[in-house]
Amino acid sequence: MRDQPTAARDQAHAAPAPEADTARLIADDKAYVWHPFTQMADWLADEPLVIAAGEGSYLIDTTGRRYLDGVSSLWVTIHGHRHPVLDAAVRAQLDRIAHSTLLGLANVPAIELARRLVALAPPGLTKVFYAENGASAVEIALKMAFQYWQHRGEPQRTRFLSLQGAYHGDTLGAVSVGGIDLFHARFRPLLFPVLHAPQPYCYRCPLGKTHPACELACAEALGDLLAAHASEVAAVIVEPLVQGAAGMITQPPGYLRRVRALCDHYGVLLIADEVATGFGRTGRLFACEHEGVAPDLLVLGKGITGGYLPLSAVLTTQAVYDAFLGDYTELKTFFHGHTYTGNQLCCAAALANLDLFAQEDTLGRLQPKIARLAKGLAPFRALAHVGEVRQRGFMVGIELVADRATRAPYPLEARVGQRVCRAARERGAILRPLGDVIVLMPPLCITEDELEHLLAITYASIVEVTEPC
Ligand SMILES: *Cc1c(COP(=O)(O)O)cnc(C)c1O
Protein backbone atom coordinates (compact mmCIF):
# COMPACT_ATOMS: atom_id res chain seq x y z
CA MET A 1 0.00 0.00 0.00
CA ARG A 2 1.14 3.47 -0.69
CA ASP A 3 1.09 4.55 2.93
CA GLN A 4 4.22 2.47 3.37
CA PRO A 5 7.48 4.20 2.48
CA THR A 6 7.93 3.81 -1.23
CA ALA A 7 10.53 1.06 -1.17
CA ALA A 8 10.20 -0.12 -4.75
CA ARG A 9 10.50 3.36 -6.14
CA ASP A 10 13.38 4.22 -3.80
CA GLN A 11 15.82 2.57 -6.18
CA ALA A 12 14.91 4.59 -9.20
CA HIS A 13 15.41 8.25 -8.42
CA ALA A 14 17.84 10.38 -10.32
CA ALA A 15 21.47 10.12 -9.35
CA PRO A 16 22.77 13.33 -7.81
CA ALA A 17 24.49 15.60 -10.27
CA PRO A 18 28.14 16.49 -9.71
CA GLU A 19 28.63 19.61 -7.61
CA ALA A 20 29.87 21.61 -10.56
CA ASP A 21 26.61 20.95 -12.40
CA THR A 22 24.61 22.34 -9.50
CA ALA A 23 26.75 25.46 -9.43
CA ARG A 24 26.33 25.89 -13.17
CA LEU A 25 22.55 25.39 -12.99
CA ILE A 26 22.22 27.92 -10.19
CA ALA A 27 24.28 30.45 -12.14
CA ASP A 28 22.12 29.90 -15.23
CA ASP A 29 18.92 30.12 -13.20
CA LYS A 30 20.05 33.48 -11.87
CA ALA A 31 21.12 34.55 -15.34
CA TYR A 32 18.00 33.53 -17.25
CA VAL A 33 14.95 32.68 -15.13
CA TRP A 34 12.46 35.18 -13.66
CA HIS A 35 10.54 33.41 -10.89
CA PRO A 36 6.84 33.96 -10.16
CA PHE A 37 5.73 35.93 -7.08
CA THR A 38 9.41 36.46 -6.25
CA GLN A 39 11.45 39.54 -5.44
CA MET A 40 14.35 38.66 -7.71
CA ALA A 41 16.80 40.82 -5.73
CA ASP A 42 16.23 38.50 -2.77
CA TRP A 43 16.46 35.47 -5.01
CA LEU A 44 19.79 36.56 -6.47
CA ALA A 45 21.20 37.07 -2.97
CA ASP A 46 20.14 33.61 -1.83
CA GLU A 47 21.15 30.07 -2.67
CA PRO A 48 18.31 28.45 -4.63
CA LEU A 49 17.47 24.77 -4.50
CA VAL A 50 17.37 23.06 -7.88
CA ILE A 51 14.90 20.19 -7.87
CA ALA A 52 15.96 17.29 -10.04
CA ALA A 53 13.60 14.51 -8.97
CA GLY A 54 10.68 13.63 -6.77
CA GLU A 55 9.37 10.59 -5.07
CA GLY A 56 6.16 10.15 -3.09
CA SER A 57 5.98 13.07 -0.65
CA TYR A 58 9.59 14.12 -1.28
CA LEU A 59 11.39 16.51 -3.58
CA ILE A 60 15.03 15.71 -4.33
CA ASP A 61 17.55 18.38 -5.27
CA THR A 62 20.53 18.12 -7.61
CA THR A 63 22.81 17.18 -4.72
CA GLY A 64 20.53 14.28 -3.78
CA ARG A 65 19.14 15.94 -0.65
CA ARG A 66 15.51 15.07 0.09
CA TYR A 67 12.82 17.47 1.29
CA LEU A 68 9.25 16.84 2.37
CA ASP A 69 6.95 18.59 -0.11
CA GLY A 70 4.98 20.42 2.58
CA VAL A 71 2.81 22.43 0.16
CA SER A 72 2.31 19.78 -2.54
CA SER A 73 4.34 21.76 -5.08
CA LEU A 74 1.96 24.69 -4.75
CA TRP A 75 -1.16 22.73 -3.81
CA VAL A 76 -1.25 20.28 -6.70
CA THR A 77 0.36 16.94 -5.75
CA ILE A 78 -2.21 14.38 -4.62
CA HIS A 79 -0.91 10.80 -4.88
CA GLY A 80 2.76 11.72 -4.73
CA HIS A 81 5.55 12.36 -7.16
CA ARG A 82 6.35 9.62 -9.68
CA HIS A 83 3.35 7.52 -8.85
CA PRO A 84 3.64 4.43 -11.07
CA VAL A 85 -0.01 4.57 -12.18
CA LEU A 86 0.17 8.22 -13.17
CA ASP A 87 3.55 7.74 -14.84
CA ALA A 88 2.23 4.78 -16.82
CA ALA A 89 -0.92 6.66 -17.88
CA VAL A 90 1.10 9.54 -19.30
CA ARG A 91 3.51 7.16 -21.03
CA ALA A 92 0.64 5.14 -22.51
CA GLN A 93 -0.96 8.30 -23.84
CA LEU A 94 2.38 9.35 -25.34
CA ASP A 95 2.34 6.13 -27.34
CA ARG A 96 -0.93 7.27 -28.93
CA ILE A 97 -0.74 11.07 -29.31
CA ALA A 98 0.30 13.99 -27.13
CA HIS A 99 -2.05 16.64 -28.50
CA SER A 100 -4.65 17.45 -31.08
CA THR A 101 -6.98 20.42 -30.99
CA LEU A 102 -10.45 20.43 -29.45
CA LEU A 103 -11.45 23.18 -31.90
CA GLY A 104 -13.40 21.23 -34.49
CA LEU A 105 -12.17 17.81 -33.28
CA ALA A 106 -12.95 15.55 -30.36
CA ASN A 107 -10.40 13.36 -28.60
CA VAL A 108 -10.60 10.20 -26.53
CA PRO A 109 -9.30 11.23 -23.08
CA ALA A 110 -11.10 14.62 -23.14
CA ILE A 111 -14.40 12.80 -23.70
CA GLU A 112 -13.75 10.17 -21.04
CA LEU A 113 -12.64 12.76 -18.52
CA ALA A 114 -15.69 14.98 -19.07
CA ARG A 115 -17.99 12.04 -18.44
CA ARG A 116 -16.11 11.11 -15.26
CA LEU A 117 -16.05 14.67 -13.92
CA VAL A 118 -19.78 15.09 -14.48
CA ALA A 119 -20.43 11.83 -12.61
CA LEU A 120 -18.36 13.01 -9.62
CA ALA A 121 -19.36 16.68 -9.46
CA PRO A 122 -22.24 18.10 -7.43
CA PRO A 123 -25.64 17.43 -9.04
CA GLY A 124 -26.76 19.45 -12.02
CA LEU A 125 -23.32 20.11 -13.50
CA THR A 126 -23.46 18.31 -16.83
CA LYS A 127 -21.08 20.11 -19.23
CA VAL A 128 -17.29 20.52 -19.16
CA PHE A 129 -15.20 23.28 -20.77
CA TYR A 130 -11.42 22.80 -20.56
CA ALA A 131 -8.48 25.18 -20.14
CA GLU A 132 -4.91 24.84 -18.89
CA ASN A 133 -4.78 26.73 -15.60
CA GLY A 134 -6.99 28.02 -12.86
CA ALA A 135 -6.93 31.66 -13.93
CA SER A 136 -8.05 30.83 -17.48
CA ALA A 137 -10.84 28.68 -16.12
CA VAL A 138 -11.98 31.58 -13.92
CA GLU A 139 -12.02 33.83 -17.01
CA ILE A 140 -14.16 31.24 -18.77
CA ALA A 141 -16.63 31.05 -15.88
CA LEU A 142 -16.91 34.86 -15.76
CA LYS A 143 -17.40 35.19 -19.51
CA MET A 144 -19.92 32.32 -19.60
CA ALA A 145 -21.95 33.91 -16.80
CA PHE A 146 -21.82 37.32 -18.49
CA GLN A 147 -22.87 36.03 -21.90
CA TYR A 148 -25.51 33.74 -20.39
CA TRP A 149 -27.53 36.72 -19.18
CA GLN A 150 -27.36 38.37 -22.59
CA HIS A 151 -28.94 35.29 -24.14
CA ARG A 152 -31.49 35.19 -21.34
CA GLY A 153 -32.62 38.73 -22.20
CA GLU A 154 -31.11 40.36 -19.11
CA PRO A 155 -28.10 42.13 -20.64
CA GLN A 156 -27.95 44.57 -17.72
CA ARG A 157 -26.54 41.78 -15.55
CA THR A 158 -22.90 42.69 -16.11
CA ARG A 159 -21.50 42.85 -12.58
CA PHE A 160 -19.81 40.32 -10.38
CA LEU A 161 -19.75 40.02 -6.63
CA SER A 162 -16.71 38.51 -4.92
CA LEU A 163 -15.25 38.40 -1.44
CA GLN A 164 -12.61 40.60 0.09
CA GLY A 165 -9.41 38.62 0.25
CA ALA A 166 -10.48 36.48 -2.71
CA TYR A 167 -7.88 34.96 -4.99
CA HIS A 168 -8.94 33.62 -8.36
CA GLY A 169 -5.71 33.80 -10.37
CA ASP A 170 -3.47 36.38 -12.00
CA THR A 171 -5.04 37.20 -15.36
CA LEU A 172 -6.90 40.50 -15.49
CA GLY A 173 -10.46 39.19 -15.19
CA ALA A 174 -9.43 36.93 -12.34
CA VAL A 175 -7.58 39.83 -10.72
CA SER A 176 -10.68 42.00 -11.10
CA VAL A 177 -12.68 39.61 -8.93
CA GLY A 178 -9.68 39.21 -6.62
CA GLY A 179 -9.51 40.97 -3.31
CA ILE A 180 -5.90 40.81 -2.12
CA ASP A 181 -4.65 44.39 -2.24
CA LEU A 182 -0.99 43.36 -2.02
CA PHE A 183 -1.28 41.55 -5.36
CA HIS A 184 -4.14 43.43 -6.99
CA ALA A 185 -4.22 47.13 -6.02
CA ARG A 186 -1.50 48.17 -8.49
CA PHE A 187 -3.50 46.89 -11.45
CA ARG A 188 -6.78 48.58 -10.50
CA PRO A 189 -6.78 50.96 -13.50
CA LEU A 190 -6.87 47.91 -15.78
CA LEU A 191 -9.64 46.08 -13.94
CA PHE A 192 -13.41 46.06 -14.15
CA PRO A 193 -15.23 47.17 -11.00
CA VAL A 194 -16.61 44.45 -8.76
CA LEU A 195 -18.86 44.37 -5.69
CA HIS A 196 -16.89 43.10 -2.71
CA ALA A 197 -18.60 41.45 0.25
CA PRO A 198 -16.88 41.32 3.64
CA GLN A 199 -14.48 38.48 4.20
CA PRO A 200 -15.69 35.64 6.42
CA TYR A 201 -12.50 35.88 8.47
CA CYS A 202 -13.52 35.19 12.05
CA TYR A 203 -10.09 35.84 13.60
CA ARG A 204 -10.14 39.37 12.17
CA CYS A 205 -13.83 39.90 11.54
CA PRO A 206 -14.23 42.95 9.27
CA LEU A 207 -17.59 43.60 10.93
CA GLY A 208 -16.09 43.44 14.43
CA LYS A 209 -18.34 40.51 15.40
CA THR A 210 -17.76 37.16 17.02
CA HIS A 211 -18.82 33.78 15.69
CA PRO A 212 -21.34 32.23 16.31
CA ALA A 213 -23.11 35.14 18.01
CA CYS A 214 -22.76 37.06 14.72
CA GLU A 215 -25.26 34.69 13.05
CA LEU A 216 -23.23 34.99 9.86
CA ALA A 217 -23.53 38.76 9.59
CA CYS A 218 -20.93 38.62 6.77
CA ALA A 219 -23.33 36.53 4.68
CA GLU A 220 -26.12 38.99 5.51
CA ALA A 221 -23.91 41.81 4.23
CA LEU A 222 -23.42 39.87 1.00
CA GLY A 223 -27.21 39.55 0.82
CA ASP A 224 -27.60 43.31 1.33
CA LEU A 225 -25.24 43.96 -1.58
CA LEU A 226 -27.21 41.59 -3.77
CA ALA A 227 -30.46 43.25 -2.73
CA ALA A 228 -29.08 46.68 -3.63
CA HIS A 229 -27.80 45.47 -7.03
CA ALA A 230 -30.25 42.64 -7.66
CA SER A 231 -30.84 43.27 -11.34
CA GLU A 232 -27.20 44.09 -12.25
CA VAL A 233 -25.36 41.10 -10.87
CA ALA A 234 -24.47 38.25 -13.23
CA ALA A 235 -22.80 35.99 -10.69
CA VAL A 236 -21.29 35.64 -7.25
CA ILE A 237 -17.87 34.00 -7.22
CA VAL A 238 -16.45 32.38 -4.07
CA GLU A 239 -13.77 29.96 -2.98
CA PRO A 240 -15.91 27.48 -1.06
CA LEU A 241 -14.98 26.75 2.57
CA VAL A 242 -11.41 28.05 2.44
CA GLN A 243 -10.02 31.24 0.94
CA GLY A 244 -6.63 29.79 0.11
CA ALA A 245 -4.25 32.54 -0.97
CA ALA A 246 -5.81 34.97 1.52
CA GLY A 247 -4.10 32.88 4.22
CA MET A 248 -6.16 29.69 4.47
CA ILE A 249 -9.16 31.60 5.83
CA THR A 250 -11.70 28.97 6.84
CA GLN A 251 -15.35 29.97 6.53
CA PRO A 252 -17.80 29.39 9.37
CA PRO A 253 -20.15 26.43 8.83
CA GLY A 254 -23.28 27.33 6.93
CA TYR A 255 -21.67 30.27 5.12
CA LEU A 256 -21.53 28.66 1.69
CA ARG A 257 -25.06 27.28 2.05
CA ARG A 258 -26.28 30.78 2.92
CA VAL A 259 -24.54 32.27 -0.11
CA ARG A 260 -26.18 29.63 -2.34
CA ALA A 261 -29.59 30.48 -0.85
CA LEU A 262 -29.02 34.21 -1.42
CA CYS A 263 -28.01 33.59 -5.04
CA ASP A 264 -31.19 31.56 -5.54
CA HIS A 265 -33.28 34.26 -3.88
CA TYR A 266 -31.94 36.99 -6.15
CA GLY A 267 -31.72 34.79 -9.25
CA VAL A 268 -27.94 35.17 -9.56
CA LEU A 269 -25.48 32.49 -10.75
CA LEU A 270 -23.02 31.04 -8.24
CA ILE A 271 -19.47 30.32 -9.38
CA ALA A 272 -17.54 28.03 -7.01
CA ASP A 273 -13.78 28.34 -7.53
CA GLU A 274 -12.54 24.96 -6.29
CA VAL A 275 -9.15 25.29 -7.96
CA ALA A 276 -7.50 24.99 -4.53
CA THR A 277 -10.15 23.09 -2.56
CA GLY A 278 -11.02 20.46 -5.17
CA PHE A 279 -9.78 16.89 -5.41
CA GLY A 280 -9.84 15.92 -1.78
CA ARG A 281 -8.07 18.86 -0.14
CA THR A 282 -10.86 19.49 2.36
CA GLY A 283 -11.50 15.79 3.04
CA ARG A 284 -14.25 15.42 0.44
CA LEU A 285 -13.70 15.31 -3.30
CA PHE A 286 -15.14 18.82 -3.62
CA ALA A 287 -15.55 21.36 -0.82
CA CYS A 288 -19.12 22.16 -1.91
CA GLU A 289 -20.14 18.66 -0.78
CA HIS A 290 -19.61 19.58 2.89
CA GLU A 291 -22.50 22.04 2.64
CA GLY A 292 -24.63 20.12 0.16
CA VAL A 293 -24.21 22.96 -2.33
CA ALA A 294 -24.26 22.69 -6.10
CA PRO A 295 -22.94 25.80 -7.89
CA ASP A 296 -24.01 26.88 -11.37
CA LEU A 297 -20.39 26.95 -12.47
CA LEU A 298 -17.63 24.90 -10.85
CA VAL A 299 -14.01 25.86 -11.53
CA LEU A 300 -11.39 23.11 -11.20
CA GLY A 301 -7.62 23.15 -11.61
CA LYS A 302 -4.50 22.45 -9.55
CA GLY A 303 -5.05 18.86 -8.29
CA ILE A 304 -7.09 17.79 -11.33
CA THR A 305 -4.12 15.90 -12.84
CA GLY A 306 -2.77 14.78 -9.47
CA GLY A 307 -0.18 17.53 -9.86
CA TYR A 308 1.31 16.20 -13.08
CA LEU A 309 0.29 18.48 -15.92
CA PRO A 310 -1.46 21.81 -16.41
CA LEU A 311 -5.19 21.36 -16.87
CA SER A 312 -8.32 23.11 -15.64
CA ALA A 313 -12.02 22.85 -16.31
CA VAL A 314 -15.29 24.70 -15.85
CA LEU A 315 -18.33 22.55 -15.25
CA THR A 316 -21.74 24.08 -15.75
CA THR A 317 -25.41 23.25 -15.90
CA GLN A 318 -27.63 22.23 -18.78
CA ALA A 319 -29.46 25.56 -18.35
CA VAL A 320 -26.32 27.63 -18.92
CA TYR A 321 -25.26 25.42 -21.83
CA ASP A 322 -28.68 25.52 -23.44
CA ALA A 323 -28.74 29.32 -23.38
CA PHE A 324 -25.85 29.29 -25.87
CA LEU A 325 -27.65 27.07 -28.38
CA GLY A 326 -29.08 28.63 -31.54
CA ASP A 327 -28.60 29.14 -35.23
CA TYR A 328 -24.96 30.02 -36.04
CA THR A 329 -26.02 33.41 -37.38
CA GLU A 330 -27.55 34.33 -34.02
CA LEU A 331 -23.94 34.43 -32.75
CA LYS A 332 -24.77 32.76 -29.48
CA THR A 333 -21.55 30.75 -29.76
CA PHE A 334 -19.17 30.95 -26.81
CA PHE A 335 -16.22 32.47 -28.67
CA HIS A 336 -13.51 31.37 -26.30
CA GLY A 337 -10.78 28.74 -26.40
CA HIS A 338 -7.14 28.09 -25.73
CA THR A 339 -4.66 26.39 -28.02
CA TYR A 340 -4.14 23.44 -25.69
CA THR A 341 -7.76 23.18 -24.55
CA GLY A 342 -8.51 19.48 -23.88
CA ASN A 343 -4.89 18.35 -24.37
CA GLN A 344 -4.74 14.54 -24.43
CA LEU A 345 -1.71 14.08 -22.20
CA CYS A 346 -3.23 16.29 -19.52
CA CYS A 347 -6.62 14.58 -19.72
CA ALA A 348 -4.96 11.14 -19.53
CA ALA A 349 -3.18 12.21 -16.34
CA ALA A 350 -6.47 13.52 -14.93
CA LEU A 351 -8.19 10.20 -15.66
CA ALA A 352 -5.42 8.31 -13.87
CA ASN A 353 -5.75 10.74 -10.96
CA LEU A 354 -9.45 9.86 -10.67
CA ASP A 355 -8.69 6.14 -11.04
CA LEU A 356 -6.32 6.40 -8.09
CA PHE A 357 -8.90 8.11 -5.88
CA ALA A 358 -11.06 4.99 -6.39
CA GLN A 359 -8.35 2.30 -6.42
CA GLU A 360 -6.45 3.55 -3.39
CA ASP A 361 -9.47 4.82 -1.46
CA THR A 362 -7.61 8.11 -1.18
CA LEU A 363 -10.42 9.91 0.65
CA GLY A 364 -11.12 7.05 3.07
CA ARG A 365 -7.48 6.79 4.03
CA LEU A 366 -7.19 10.55 4.32
CA GLN A 367 -9.64 10.80 7.23
CA PRO A 368 -7.35 9.42 9.98
CA LYS A 369 -4.52 11.57 8.63
CA ILE A 370 -6.73 14.67 8.90
CA ALA A 371 -7.38 13.74 12.54
CA ARG A 372 -3.67 13.14 13.13
CA LEU A 373 -2.89 16.52 11.61
CA ALA A 374 -5.45 18.20 13.87
CA LYS A 375 -3.92 16.53 16.92
CA GLY A 376 -0.40 17.47 15.84
CA LEU A 377 -1.41 21.09 15.36
CA ALA A 378 -2.83 21.51 18.87
CA PRO A 379 0.53 22.32 20.52
CA PHE A 380 1.18 25.09 17.99
CA ARG A 381 -1.65 27.06 19.58
CA ALA A 382 0.39 27.43 22.76
CA LEU A 383 3.31 29.13 20.98
CA ALA A 384 3.87 32.78 21.91
CA HIS A 385 3.48 34.10 18.36
CA VAL A 386 0.85 31.83 16.90
CA GLY A 387 -2.33 33.90 16.59
CA GLU A 388 -4.56 31.29 15.02
CA VAL A 389 -4.26 27.79 13.59
CA ARG A 390 -6.81 27.11 10.85
CA GLN A 391 -7.42 23.69 9.40
CA ARG A 392 -9.92 22.32 6.95
CA GLY A 393 -8.95 18.79 5.94
CA PHE A 394 -5.47 18.94 4.47
CA MET A 395 -5.43 22.74 4.17
CA VAL A 396 -3.70 24.44 7.09
CA GLY A 397 -2.79 28.05 7.84
CA ILE A 398 -0.79 28.98 10.94
CA GLU A 399 -1.09 32.74 11.38
CA LEU A 400 1.91 34.26 13.12
CA VAL A 401 1.46 37.55 14.95
CA ALA A 402 3.78 40.01 16.71
CA ASP A 403 1.40 40.20 19.65
CA ARG A 404 -1.11 37.52 20.52
CA ALA A 405 -3.15 39.71 22.85
CA THR A 406 -3.75 42.50 20.33
CA ARG A 407 -3.44 40.24 17.26
CA ALA A 408 -1.05 42.84 15.83
CA PRO A 409 0.72 41.53 12.73
CA TYR A 410 4.46 41.61 12.30
CA PRO A 411 5.86 44.48 10.25
CA LEU A 412 6.47 43.57 6.58
CA GLU A 413 10.24 44.02 6.96
CA ALA A 414 10.42 41.31 9.62
CA ARG A 415 9.66 38.75 6.85
CA VAL A 416 8.65 36.26 9.49
CA GLY A 417 6.80 33.90 7.16
CA GLN A 418 9.71 33.75 4.73
CA ARG A 419 12.23 33.17 7.51
CA VAL A 420 10.22 30.33 9.01
CA CYS A 421 10.03 28.62 5.63
CA ARG A 422 13.76 29.10 5.09
CA ALA A 423 14.41 27.53 8.49
CA ALA A 424 12.16 24.60 7.52
CA ARG A 425 14.18 24.08 4.37
CA GLU A 426 17.35 23.66 6.44
CA ARG A 427 15.47 21.02 8.40
CA GLY A 428 14.31 19.18 5.28
CA ALA A 429 10.86 20.48 4.34
CA ILE A 430 9.73 22.78 1.55
CA LEU A 431 7.10 25.30 2.69
CA ARG A 432 5.79 28.45 1.06
CA PRO A 433 4.14 31.07 3.27
CA LEU A 434 1.29 33.47 2.55
CA GLY A 435 2.63 36.58 4.24
CA ASP A 436 2.98 35.55 7.88
CA VAL A 437 0.66 32.60 7.50
CA ILE A 438 2.60 29.34 7.39
CA VAL A 439 0.82 26.98 5.01
CA LEU A 440 0.76 23.21 5.32
CA MET A 441 -0.79 21.43 2.32
CA PRO A 442 0.88 18.03 2.20
CA PRO A 443 0.22 15.55 -0.59
CA LEU A 444 -2.83 13.44 0.29
CA CYS A 445 -0.62 10.33 0.04
CA ILE A 446 1.70 11.46 2.86
CA THR A 447 2.26 8.77 5.50
CA GLU A 448 1.49 9.43 9.16
CA ASP A 449 5.21 9.28 9.98
CA GLU A 450 6.00 11.80 7.28
CA LEU A 451 3.20 13.99 8.58
CA GLU A 452 4.66 13.89 12.11
CA HIS A 453 8.04 14.81 10.67
CA LEU A 454 6.55 17.74 8.75
CA LEU A 455 4.82 18.98 11.91
CA ALA A 456 8.02 18.66 13.95
CA ILE A 457 10.01 20.62 11.37
CA THR A 458 7.34 23.32 11.18
CA TYR A 459 7.09 23.64 14.94
CA ALA A 460 10.85 23.89 15.40
CA SER A 461 11.13 26.43 12.59
CA ILE A 462 8.41 28.67 14.06
CA VAL A 463 10.09 28.53 17.47
CA GLU A 464 13.50 29.27 15.98
CA VAL A 465 12.29 32.42 14.19
CA THR A 466 9.67 33.77 16.62
CA GLU A 467 11.18 32.82 19.99
CA PRO A 468 14.93 33.12 19.48
CA CYS A 469 16.76 32.49 22.75
C1 LIG B 1 -4.27 28.84 -7.64
C2 LIG B 1 -5.67 29.35 -7.73
C3 LIG B 1 -6.16 29.91 -8.93
C4 LIG B 1 -5.29 30.13 -10.13
O1 LIG B 1 -4.84 28.95 -10.70
P1 LIG B 1 -3.57 29.01 -11.68
O2 LIG B 1 -3.47 27.63 -12.21
O3 LIG B 1 -2.40 29.41 -10.83
O4 LIG B 1 -3.88 30.03 -12.71
C5 LIG B 1 -7.49 30.29 -8.97
N1 LIG B 1 -8.28 30.15 -7.91
C6 LIG B 1 -7.85 29.63 -6.76
C7 LIG B 1 -8.80 29.48 -5.62
C8 LIG B 1 -6.52 29.24 -6.62
O5 LIG B 1 -6.07 28.77 -5.45
Coordinates of C-alpha atoms and ligand atoms in Angstrom, one line a residue, residues 75 133-135 138 167-169 239 273 275-276 302, ligand 1:
W75 CA -1.2 22.7 -3.8
N133 CA -4.8 26.7 -15.6
G134 CA -7.0 28.0 -12.9
A135 CA -6.9 31.7 -13.9
V138 CA -12.0 31.6 -13.9
Y167 CA -7.9 35.0 -5.0
H168 CA -8.9 33.6 -8.4
G169 CA -5.7 33.8 -10.4
E239 CA -13.8 30.0 -3.0
D273 CA -13.8 28.3 -7.5
V275 CA -9.1 25.3 -8.0
A276 CA -7.5 25.0 -4.5
K302 CA -4.5 22.4 -9.6
Ligands
LIG1 C1 -4.3 28.8 -7.6 C2 -5.7 29.3 -7.7 C3 -6.2 29.9 -8.9 C4 -5.3 30.1 -10.1 O1 -4.8 28.9 -10.7 P1 -3.6 29.0 -11.7 O2 -3.5 27.6 -12.2 O3 -2.4 29.4 -10.8 O4 -3.9 30.0 -12.7 C5 -7.5 30.3 -9.0 N1 -8.3 30.2 -7.9 C6 -7.8 29.6 -6.8 C7 -8.8 29.5 -5.6 C8 -6.5 29.2 -6.6 O5 -6.1 28.8 -5.4

